[in-house]
Structures are given as C-alpha cells and as structure tokens.
C-alpha cells in the first residue's frame, strides 16, 4: 500500500471518523483515512442508521440554521417545541442514572448545536424526522421525543455526503485497510500498522485518531464483557466493529473507561441475519411496543412497555428480551393501534402472524404457552384504566392498575381484531465501554491518567458517555462532537 506520509491518520470511515478527518483537514492537516471494510460495505454503523441526531435547540429559529430548507408550511403545521440544553442534560442524567461522565456529557450537550451547524456548513443536509418522531393530531405535527433532525437520505445519505466532502477536501480514503497495531515507541504514537492486500504496511503520521467503533460484532468479547448469553445476540449493524481500536490502545497502556458490561440493544426481528444487512438497514428493529404488549415464551409480560417514550426505553429493552427463555418475545397489537406502527413493520422480511381471535393468535405464537398467554391478556385487559384518553404524543397516564408488571402509559385493551404479532430477539447496536479521553482534546488517556502523545479517539469506542441506557439519536451526535474535538486536537500536533 503506497501512501504519502501525512499529519493525521484516522482509523475508520464512519461518522466519527469523518468528523475527525474533516475537522483536521479544515485545520490545515493532511489526512489519511484507513477503513477496514471493502468499499461496498463502507460507512460502519453510521451507514445503518436512520441519521437521527439529538441536538439541543431553543426553538424553530435554531432549527432553521440547520435546516434552511424548512418551508413556511412545515413551520406553521408543526410543533417543533424546544429541546434545550437543560432537557438534553436531564435526559442524559436520567437514562444513565447519573453515571454519564459529567465532563464528557457537558461537551456533548453544549456542543451539539454548533456540531450540527458545523456539519451543515460543511455541506451535510438535514431534514425534520416526520416519519418516526412526530404524530399528526388535529392537522398539526407534534414532535414528542426531543429528536427532530435527521440527515437527508438517513445513514447512507450522511456517509455518502461526508465521503464526497472529504474527497473534495483532498482527504485520502483507503478501503480494505485494516489497522492492526499502533506504532508506539513507549512514549508517543507515530503511526499505524495496516493489513491491506494480504500484506502488512507501516504508515507514519504525526497523530492517529481511533474511530473504529466498539466491540459489538465480536461474540467472544461480548460474552467476556457483557456476560453469558450475549454471544446469542444479533448484530444490528456492521460486522467490522470487533474492538480492534480499543484493543490496540489498551495494548499500549490506555485506560479502559465507562460501562464495559453495558450496551445499546433493542428488539430486532427474530429471523434477522447474524449481522446487519444494508439492503434492510435499521428496518429489522421493531420500536412500536409502547402501543402494544410484549410477551415471552410463558405468555407473560416482562417490561413496562409504556414506562416512557420509546426513545428512552428501546436501547435497554433488548437486554430484557435476551434475558427471556430462549431469547425471544412477541409484540402484540390490536386494530386500535396498528395505524400507529412505524414503517419498519411493513417490510417484507418480517416475522409476523395475524389472527381474528385471541385464541387463534395464541395458537400461532410460535414457542409461546397459549394458556399462559390468554390468562395474561385477560388479566391485563381487566387492569386497563379506560377513563383516561389515549394520546401517543404525550405520556398520557393511561395506565393499568393492580398488575405486578404495570403498563404506565398508552395502555389499551387488546380486544379489537384483527390482532397482529411480531417476533423479536435481541439486536445489539453498540457497546458502551471503551477508552478514556481528554474531553477538550480527544486525546487518549493512559492508566497513569496521562495523555498518550499522538493518540486520539472518538465515536463508539469512547467510554464514559453512556451507561445502562441511551437517549435515541445521541450516537451520531457524540461522534460529531468528539470526532470534531479529536480532529482539531490531532491536527494541532502536526510538525
Ligand atoms: C441499525 C442501527 C441504527 C442506528 N440508528 C441511529 C440513529 O438514527 N441515530 C444515532 O445517533 N445513532 C444510531 N445508531 C448508532 C450509531 O450508528 C453509532 O452510534 C454511530 O454511528 C457510531 O459511529 P462511529 O463512527 O463511532 O462508528 P462506525 O460508524 O461503526 O464506524 C466505525 C468504522 O471503523 C471501521 N473499523 C473497525 N475496525 C477497524 C480497523 N481495525 N481498521 C480500520 N477500520 C476499522 C469499521 O469498518 C467502521 O466503518 C444506530 C446503529 C445501528 C446499528
């Protein structure tokens, strides 16, 4: 692999890597990106996303800075509300149970808006997420979950645009180039060892930014760190995030940090393949459970489906599904709510049954005890408070009463045929544990708590930001904020 020496080497070519590369290039550095995947599988997990970005904003005027194409009609027919930095902080603190690193969280939240305007100014286009994050009530759309903005064309649109911009700015991107080691003299990092075209090559640079994802696609590490059973999870995204970057940094003394036994994992089609499939993208997910019920092999409910808006529960409920007998669950809906189901329920590759009676449905739910299921539905139906009106745009308080496992919002009786059921298992998205970084420079910190000269990190492999759970749309935002910080930090080291 012939490459010219460069200032900054970026490992990976997902969103965090592109943000680091673009920021470093903007700061005047020459940049080389090394991506393990072949070109036709490029983009990492970022390509698999819907492109949803969680960003703090004070009103529609702020959103217009990111989405100048918003029309007058869209503005007058939509309640975008606000998502202030305080709301973002509250969400991060609540879902991580105050375990998020305060310094990292502070940078993430306070720099989210400038991060997105920077990406917009670089040439990435954003649009409102009408499809999945807003319901139309009385002729007006209302965003309900703090998540308003997505990249045009979703994850593929984002990565393709970033690739175009990077190339236009003169950034060299090599695919099929797996970084296997860091060149380290015991004090500083001065490049990487790359496997490409069946040979090993040393590539030298003033600094290296690791942006090569977590270890979600490595079943051995999943079992080792997340715990027994995690080897059985399906991987929602790229097959290439096997923890290489984390391993290389730990090998030279980097400090592990964050929630190493934690991850983002969701309900995912039971028959989905082992790794993500780019022709399906994120559509194996099944995220409309707040409008229905989840039952396990015994026919029993095991989570409060209406505990909160789905943006705040979906990332932790995958683990709950993995913990059920035979690692599966069925989602149950009746006619009252099927019009609310997200687009991912209407794809061809879906594990679905329908029935006109509950008894017929019980017989069709593969792996489920029919008597247990019918008894559970009967007890649930009796417990629903039908006096409180159902409203999907707010936490409506329409709850069950007297159940050991309550449903706290959006509780409707399951009694109007046709009934629909969808079988899911656990799909892992990304791991939470990773490397410790300096929040202001992105520099990787070693186990003596000293920065490692020449080594920076961003994206999934940064530990300390998420713990136990995660507010939807924060992964891309984190990659943008910390990618940009790492890129600027790495460029400042050029000789
Ligand atoms: C199905 C799905 C939907 C999602 N939806 C959203 C969403 O809408 N909004 C959101 O915020 N987040 C979403 N996420 C999470 C989001 O994808 C991640 O948080 C984010 O994309 C991570 O970015 P990254 O750049 O750190 O990692 P990635 O985008 O995964 O990039 C890492 C890259 O590093 C490469 N790599 C790995 N090892 C090496 C090596 N040794 N050498 C060279 N390259 C290497 C990989 O091939 C990969 O291209 C979703 C994830 C999935 C799987």
XYZ file of C-alpha atoms and ligand atoms in Angstrom:
548
model
C 0.000 0.000 0.000
C 1.722 3.134 -1.154
C 0.741 6.227 0.804
C 2.385 9.555 1.292
C 3.271 10.494 4.872
C 0.534 12.544 6.418
C -0.156 14.564 9.528
C -3.266 12.791 10.784
C -4.226 9.131 10.322
C -7.891 8.391 11.032
C -8.829 4.765 11.698
C -12.328 4.004 10.356
C -14.682 5.756 7.956
C -17.949 6.119 9.872
C -19.464 9.351 11.140
C -16.982 9.922 13.992
C -14.048 9.255 11.666
C -15.364 11.654 9.021
C -15.968 14.377 11.600
C -12.399 13.948 12.872
C -10.981 13.888 9.342
C -12.937 16.931 8.147
C -12.042 18.938 11.263
C -8.356 18.027 10.963
C -8.312 18.898 7.274
C -10.139 22.166 7.930
C -7.394 22.969 10.459
C -4.799 22.525 7.717
C -3.556 18.976 8.302
C -3.069 16.368 5.607
C -5.334 13.420 6.426
C -5.401 9.719 5.581
C -8.431 7.570 6.458
C -7.944 3.810 6.769
C -11.131 1.758 6.656
C -11.234 -1.978 7.242
C -14.411 -2.657 5.250
C -14.345 -3.000 1.482
C -15.864 -0.072 -0.366
C -19.240 -1.773 -0.894
C -19.681 -2.178 2.886
C -18.314 1.235 3.851
C -19.745 3.569 6.458
C -19.748 1.368 9.566
C -22.749 1.531 11.839
C -23.276 5.106 10.725
C -24.488 3.850 7.348
C -27.060 1.603 9.057
C -28.679 4.475 10.957
C -31.746 6.498 10.152
C -29.469 9.514 10.525
C -31.313 10.809 13.621
C -29.317 13.431 15.568
C -30.203 14.536 19.114
C -29.390 18.235 19.210
C -30.202 20.977 21.719
C -32.220 23.878 20.291
C -34.308 26.688 21.714
C -36.963 26.876 19.027
C -37.688 26.631 15.345
C -35.352 29.569 14.577
C -32.414 27.445 15.735
C -33.606 24.552 13.616
C -33.735 26.839 10.591
C -29.968 27.348 10.937
C -29.526 23.588 10.485
C -32.439 23.078 8.084
C -32.707 26.272 5.997
C -34.930 24.358 3.542
C -37.826 24.238 6.062
C -40.858 25.638 4.254
C -43.377 28.130 5.671
C -45.963 25.322 5.519
C -43.793 22.963 7.527
C -43.136 25.639 10.119
C -46.797 26.575 10.526
C -48.043 22.952 10.545
C -45.506 21.607 13.007
C -44.970 21.987 16.710
C -41.188 21.517 16.928
C -41.232 22.560 20.580
C -37.847 23.100 22.184
C -35.077 20.782 23.232
C -32.959 22.946 25.457
C -29.548 22.043 26.824
C -31.308 21.542 30.187
C -33.686 18.987 28.636
C -30.748 17.206 26.987
C -28.841 17.140 30.311
C -31.939 15.853 32.133
C -32.357 13.050 29.597
C -28.685 12.049 29.780
C -28.641 12.088 33.577
C -31.969 10.226 33.907
C -31.293 7.417 31.429
C -27.694 6.851 32.571
C -28.787 7.104 36.215
C -26.278 9.942 36.714
C -23.386 7.724 35.599
C -22.514 9.699 32.479
C -19.120 11.372 32.877
C -20.054 14.998 33.669
C -17.241 16.476 31.565
C -17.966 14.370 28.500
C -21.696 14.925 28.891
C -21.176 18.659 29.187
C -19.218 18.769 25.888
C -21.756 16.521 24.173
C -24.756 18.621 25.154
C -23.327 22.115 24.931
C -21.540 21.498 21.630
C -24.347 19.564 19.955
C -25.870 22.568 18.207
C -22.570 24.001 16.983
C -21.555 20.474 15.915
C -24.598 20.123 13.711
C -24.339 23.633 12.279
C -20.687 22.871 11.513
C -21.688 19.687 9.647
C -24.360 21.671 7.817
C -21.829 24.343 6.879
C -19.505 21.599 5.624
C -22.310 20.550 3.234
C -24.375 17.884 5.037
C -28.109 18.395 4.589
C -30.652 17.873 7.387
C -34.454 17.456 7.394
C -37.146 17.002 10.086
C -37.865 13.378 11.145
C -41.587 13.485 10.463
C -41.872 9.749 9.802
C -40.788 8.343 13.131
C -40.746 11.125 15.700
C -43.955 13.103 15.175
C -47.673 12.305 15.107
C -50.260 14.439 13.342
C -53.008 15.472 15.739
C -55.762 17.920 14.661
C -53.888 18.700 11.448
C -50.604 19.600 13.152
C -47.446 17.501 13.572
C -46.004 17.421 17.071
C -42.527 16.138 17.908
C -42.694 14.214 21.160
C -39.265 12.795 21.968
C -36.593 15.505 21.816
C -35.485 14.175 18.465
C -36.286 16.386 15.498
C -33.459 16.276 12.969
C -32.149 13.601 10.612
C -29.622 13.676 7.838
C -31.073 13.750 4.353
C -31.082 10.195 2.980
C -30.662 8.754 6.500
C -27.404 6.983 7.399
C -26.466 6.187 3.774
C -27.134 9.832 2.804
C -24.955 11.045 5.660
C -21.974 8.807 4.941
C -22.120 9.317 1.176
C -22.177 13.081 1.635
C -19.333 13.017 4.166
C -17.307 10.855 1.769
C -17.892 13.310 -1.065
C -16.905 16.287 1.073
C -13.791 14.507 2.375
C -12.651 13.644 -1.137
C -13.303 17.160 -2.325
C -11.143 18.470 0.520
C -8.274 16.216 -0.542
C -8.576 13.554 2.136
C -7.152 10.197 1.068
C -9.517 7.303 1.963
C -8.333 3.689 1.710
C -10.843 0.814 1.949
C -9.984 -2.803 2.772
C -7.246 -1.393 5.038
C -7.417 -2.950 8.494
C -5.320 -1.230 11.130
C -3.895 -3.932 13.370
C -1.415 -2.067 15.568
C -0.153 1.304 16.670
C 3.448 2.325 16.093
C 4.492 3.272 19.616
C 7.968 3.980 20.949
C 6.987 3.650 24.594
C 6.157 7.345 24.777
C 4.318 8.524 21.693
C 2.247 7.104 18.842
C 3.806 7.765 15.451
C 1.609 5.807 13.060
C -0.139 2.519 12.477
C 0.472 -0.937 11.081
C -2.094 -1.784 8.401
C -3.138 -5.038 6.801
C -4.090 -4.442 3.221
C -3.973 -6.614 0.076
C -2.727 -9.515 2.219
C 0.370 -7.697 3.479
C 1.358 -5.588 6.477
C 2.487 -2.000 5.974
C 3.682 0.677 8.377
C 2.154 4.092 7.840
C 3.630 7.019 9.726
C 1.883 10.205 10.841
C 2.090 12.903 13.490
C -1.042 11.630 15.181
C -3.655 8.886 14.998
C -7.387 9.193 15.651
C -9.081 5.914 16.534
C -12.707 5.952 15.324
C -13.144 2.265 14.637
C -16.258 1.542 16.688
C -16.964 -0.655 19.687
C -16.782 -4.432 20.128
C -20.418 -5.282 19.371
C -19.518 -7.523 16.421
C -17.113 -9.655 18.437
C -19.075 -12.516 20.101
C -16.128 -13.520 22.249
C -15.681 -10.047 23.735
C -19.463 -9.656 24.094
C -19.598 -12.795 26.197
C -16.487 -11.798 28.108
C -17.598 -8.273 28.994
C -21.388 -8.079 28.605
C -21.940 -11.530 30.078
C -23.196 -15.024 29.245
C -25.849 -15.132 26.544
C -24.579 -12.101 24.644
C -22.924 -14.320 22.041
C -26.517 -15.137 21.018
C -27.480 -11.557 20.210
C -27.796 -10.472 16.587
C -25.657 -7.571 15.426
C -27.757 -4.722 14.029
C -25.041 -3.069 12.045
C -21.580 -3.588 10.599
C -19.666 -6.844 11.069
C -16.367 -4.933 11.284
C -16.612 -3.347 14.743
C -14.768 -6.075 16.638
C -12.947 -3.870 19.138
C -9.660 -3.514 17.213
C -9.144 0.127 18.125
C -9.864 -0.483 21.792
C -7.513 -3.487 21.865
C -4.659 -1.602 20.180
C -4.936 1.278 22.623
C -5.176 -0.972 25.687
C -2.076 -2.818 24.429
C -0.026 0.366 24.779
C -1.405 1.258 28.187
C -4.618 3.212 27.504
C -7.127 3.394 30.311
C -10.351 1.445 29.881
C -13.324 3.578 30.865
C -17.095 3.509 31.214
C -19.763 0.846 31.288
C -17.878 -2.192 29.952
C -20.732 -4.556 30.791
C -23.296 -2.278 29.136
C -24.503 -1.783 25.599
C -27.248 -0.425 23.420
C -29.528 -3.296 22.384
C -33.071 -3.348 21.016
C -35.908 -5.600 19.909
C -34.873 -6.937 16.478
C -36.599 -9.337 14.087
C -36.207 -12.900 15.306
C -35.153 -14.141 11.873
C -32.753 -11.327 11.040
C -29.263 -12.427 9.942
C -26.211 -12.570 12.243
C -25.035 -9.089 11.152
C -26.798 -6.093 9.671
C -27.956 -6.202 6.065
C -27.514 -2.927 4.200
C -30.496 -3.642 1.955
C -32.715 -3.606 5.066
C -30.805 -1.023 7.129
C -32.402 -0.446 10.513
C -35.767 -1.933 9.488
C -35.354 -5.199 11.399
C -35.931 -3.105 14.527
C -39.457 -3.129 15.951
C -39.897 0.000 18.031
C -43.668 0.466 18.366
C -44.067 -1.651 21.524
C -45.316 1.346 23.603
C -48.639 0.965 21.740
C -48.892 -2.778 22.463
C -47.600 -5.556 24.710
C -44.506 -7.747 24.898
C -44.870 -11.380 25.991
C -42.301 -14.131 26.486
C -42.401 -17.931 25.967
C -44.595 -18.324 29.048
C -47.010 -15.803 27.615
C -46.050 -13.354 30.369
C -45.253 -9.663 30.125
C -41.798 -8.744 31.440
C -41.340 -4.969 30.959
C -43.451 -1.843 31.342
C -43.945 -1.164 27.636
C -45.250 2.337 28.425
C -42.657 3.377 31.004
C -41.538 6.261 28.777
C -41.399 7.365 25.143
C -39.664 4.702 23.101
C -36.567 6.956 22.633
C -35.817 6.442 26.319
C -36.546 2.713 26.726
C -35.755 0.976 23.414
C -31.975 0.814 23.967
C -32.302 -1.071 27.261
C -35.181 -3.399 26.376
C -33.041 -5.535 24.033
C -31.231 -6.825 27.124
C -34.601 -7.660 28.727
C -35.545 -9.712 25.658
C -32.180 -11.525 25.733
C -32.881 -12.451 29.363
C -36.160 -14.229 28.500
C -36.382 -18.014 27.953
C -34.953 -18.828 24.506
C -34.138 -15.128 23.997
C -37.337 -14.110 22.227
C -40.544 -12.162 22.704
C -43.673 -11.409 20.704
C -45.049 -7.900 20.342
C -48.871 -7.880 20.380
C -51.120 -5.209 18.842
C -54.816 -4.905 18.036
C -56.637 -2.904 15.383
C -56.874 0.248 17.536
C -53.164 0.932 17.165
C -51.912 -0.786 14.025
C -52.133 2.501 12.090
C -49.525 3.895 14.528
C -46.935 1.208 13.789
C -43.688 2.547 12.346
C -42.665 1.896 8.737
C -40.319 -0.938 9.792
C -43.406 -3.124 10.493
C -44.325 -3.098 6.825
C -41.164 -4.606 5.329
C -41.205 -7.982 3.557
C -38.663 -9.720 5.807
C -40.736 -9.623 8.972
C -41.713 -12.414 11.392
C -45.404 -11.684 11.767
C -48.681 -13.503 12.464
C -52.252 -12.200 12.355
C -55.488 -13.596 13.777
C -59.123 -12.697 14.250
C -59.465 -14.039 17.781
C -57.099 -14.115 20.739
C -57.380 -17.934 20.829
C -56.333 -18.153 17.189
C -53.467 -15.749 17.907
C -52.352 -17.781 20.934
C -52.073 -20.877 18.743
C -49.969 -19.008 16.181
C -47.364 -17.521 18.547
C -44.517 -19.932 17.996
C -42.799 -21.012 21.211
C -45.438 -19.436 23.494
C -47.609 -21.251 26.057
C -51.152 -20.489 24.753
C -52.899 -20.847 28.129
C -50.355 -18.605 29.829
C -50.750 -16.025 27.074
C -54.564 -15.974 27.216
C -54.542 -15.661 31.018
C -52.008 -12.800 30.805
C -54.056 -10.866 28.241
C -57.245 -11.354 30.259
C -55.584 -10.048 33.442
C -54.051 -7.141 31.537
C -57.325 -6.193 29.822
C -59.108 -6.140 33.193
C -56.467 -3.805 34.626
C -56.614 -1.067 31.934
C -57.955 2.314 33.048
C -60.138 3.247 30.095
C -61.269 6.578 31.597
C -58.015 8.368 30.726
C -57.864 9.242 26.991
C -55.166 7.653 24.824
C -52.693 10.166 23.325
C -49.485 8.959 21.626
C -47.946 12.460 21.622
C -47.704 12.761 25.398
C -47.106 10.436 28.303
C -50.862 10.112 28.671
C -51.032 8.369 32.055
C -53.486 5.829 30.637
C -52.201 3.016 32.821
C -53.023 -0.379 34.263
C -53.971 -0.748 37.903
C -53.044 -3.572 40.238
C -50.645 -5.508 37.975
C -47.285 -6.643 39.306
C -45.847 -5.512 35.934
C -47.668 -2.256 35.174
C -48.091 -0.508 31.872
C -47.735 3.153 32.823
C -48.866 4.943 29.652
C -50.754 4.187 26.421
C -52.482 1.119 27.929
C -55.258 -0.050 25.602
C -57.163 -3.282 25.937
C -56.161 -5.922 23.414
C -59.654 -6.730 22.203
C -60.264 -5.454 18.663
C -59.424 -7.829 15.808
C -57.541 -8.245 13.655
C -54.654 -8.884 16.024
C -51.046 -8.638 14.857
C -47.947 -10.088 16.498
C -44.245 -9.710 15.665
C -41.496 -11.981 16.957
C -38.285 -10.326 18.120
C -34.988 -11.212 19.712
C -32.142 -9.030 20.974
C -30.234 -6.926 18.445
C -27.058 -5.281 19.741
C -26.275 -1.826 18.406
C -23.027 -0.807 20.077
C -21.081 -1.268 23.284
C -20.754 1.437 25.960
C -17.316 0.606 27.405
C -14.198 1.964 25.752
C -11.276 4.329 26.118
C -10.796 7.281 28.417
C -10.244 10.564 26.595
C -9.472 14.152 27.492
C -12.826 15.892 26.876
C -11.161 19.001 25.423
C -8.620 17.477 23.058
C -9.907 13.957 22.437
C -6.507 12.633 23.460
C -6.476 9.075 24.826
C -5.515 8.868 28.500
C -3.331 6.080 29.870
C -3.692 4.121 33.090
C -1.411 6.645 34.847
C -4.004 9.260 33.847
C -1.556 10.936 31.469
C -2.421 11.715 27.836
C -0.730 9.442 25.271
C 1.081 11.779 22.847
C -0.206 11.338 19.312
C -3.269 9.216 20.130
C -6.872 10.473 19.907
C -10.264 8.756 19.890
C -13.890 9.456 19.007
C -17.215 7.694 18.498
C -18.413 4.385 19.851
C -15.033 3.440 21.303
C -15.023 6.345 23.755
C -16.130 5.104 27.173
C -17.914 7.047 29.904
C -20.681 8.765 27.957
C -23.461 6.158 28.097
C -24.290 3.798 30.922
C -27.202 1.320 31.267
C -29.264 3.163 28.664
C -29.137 5.825 25.980
C -31.414 8.553 24.580
C -32.149 7.879 20.882
C -30.110 9.874 18.347
C -27.136 10.524 20.640
C -24.609 8.179 18.989
C -24.233 10.242 15.847
C -24.194 13.446 17.883
C -21.470 12.091 20.138
C -19.405 11.020 17.110
C -19.820 14.504 15.641
C -18.873 16.428 18.783
C -15.960 14.220 19.838
C -14.856 13.493 16.282
C -14.520 17.195 15.697
C -12.690 17.714 19.003
C -10.284 14.835 18.215
C -9.689 16.078 14.676
C -8.784 19.570 15.896
C -6.620 18.092 18.672
C -4.820 15.744 16.289
C -4.218 18.485 13.696
C -2.636 20.699 16.342
C 0.204 18.149 16.724
C 1.395 18.335 13.168
C 5.066 19.026 12.756
C -29.251 -0.192 12.861
C -28.691 0.990 13.591
C -29.418 2.177 13.661
C -28.915 3.268 14.363
N -29.608 4.450 14.333
C -29.052 5.544 14.898
C -29.638 6.842 14.718
O -30.617 7.010 13.976
N -29.056 7.888 15.361
C -27.910 7.752 16.123
O -27.439 8.730 16.692
N -27.303 6.551 16.234
C -27.844 5.468 15.641
N -27.187 4.270 15.734
C -25.902 4.236 16.479
C -24.822 4.817 15.589
O -24.709 4.025 14.425
C -23.456 4.841 16.223
O -23.504 5.389 17.497
C -22.500 5.699 15.369
O -22.753 5.549 14.017
C -21.103 5.286 15.652
O -20.229 5.980 14.797
P -18.720 5.590 14.750
O -18.116 6.420 13.691
O -18.142 5.588 16.115
O -18.714 4.035 14.330
P -18.995 3.382 12.895
O -19.919 4.213 12.087
O -19.414 1.980 13.157
O -17.582 3.404 12.173
C -16.516 2.596 12.614
C -15.725 2.181 11.390
O -14.473 1.640 11.789
C -14.141 0.577 10.906
N -13.151 -0.284 11.550
C -13.324 -1.180 12.535
N -12.141 -1.764 12.844
C -11.196 -1.211 12.038
C -9.809 -1.403 11.876
N -9.128 -2.282 12.603
N -9.148 -0.670 10.932
C -9.818 0.223 10.158
N -11.156 0.446 10.272
C -11.833 -0.261 11.221
C -15.471 -0.100 10.663
O -15.432 -0.870 9.484
C -16.421 1.095 10.570
O -16.556 1.541 9.254
C -27.673 3.172 15.030
C -26.922 1.999 14.921
C -27.412 0.924 14.200
C -26.574 -0.322 14.099
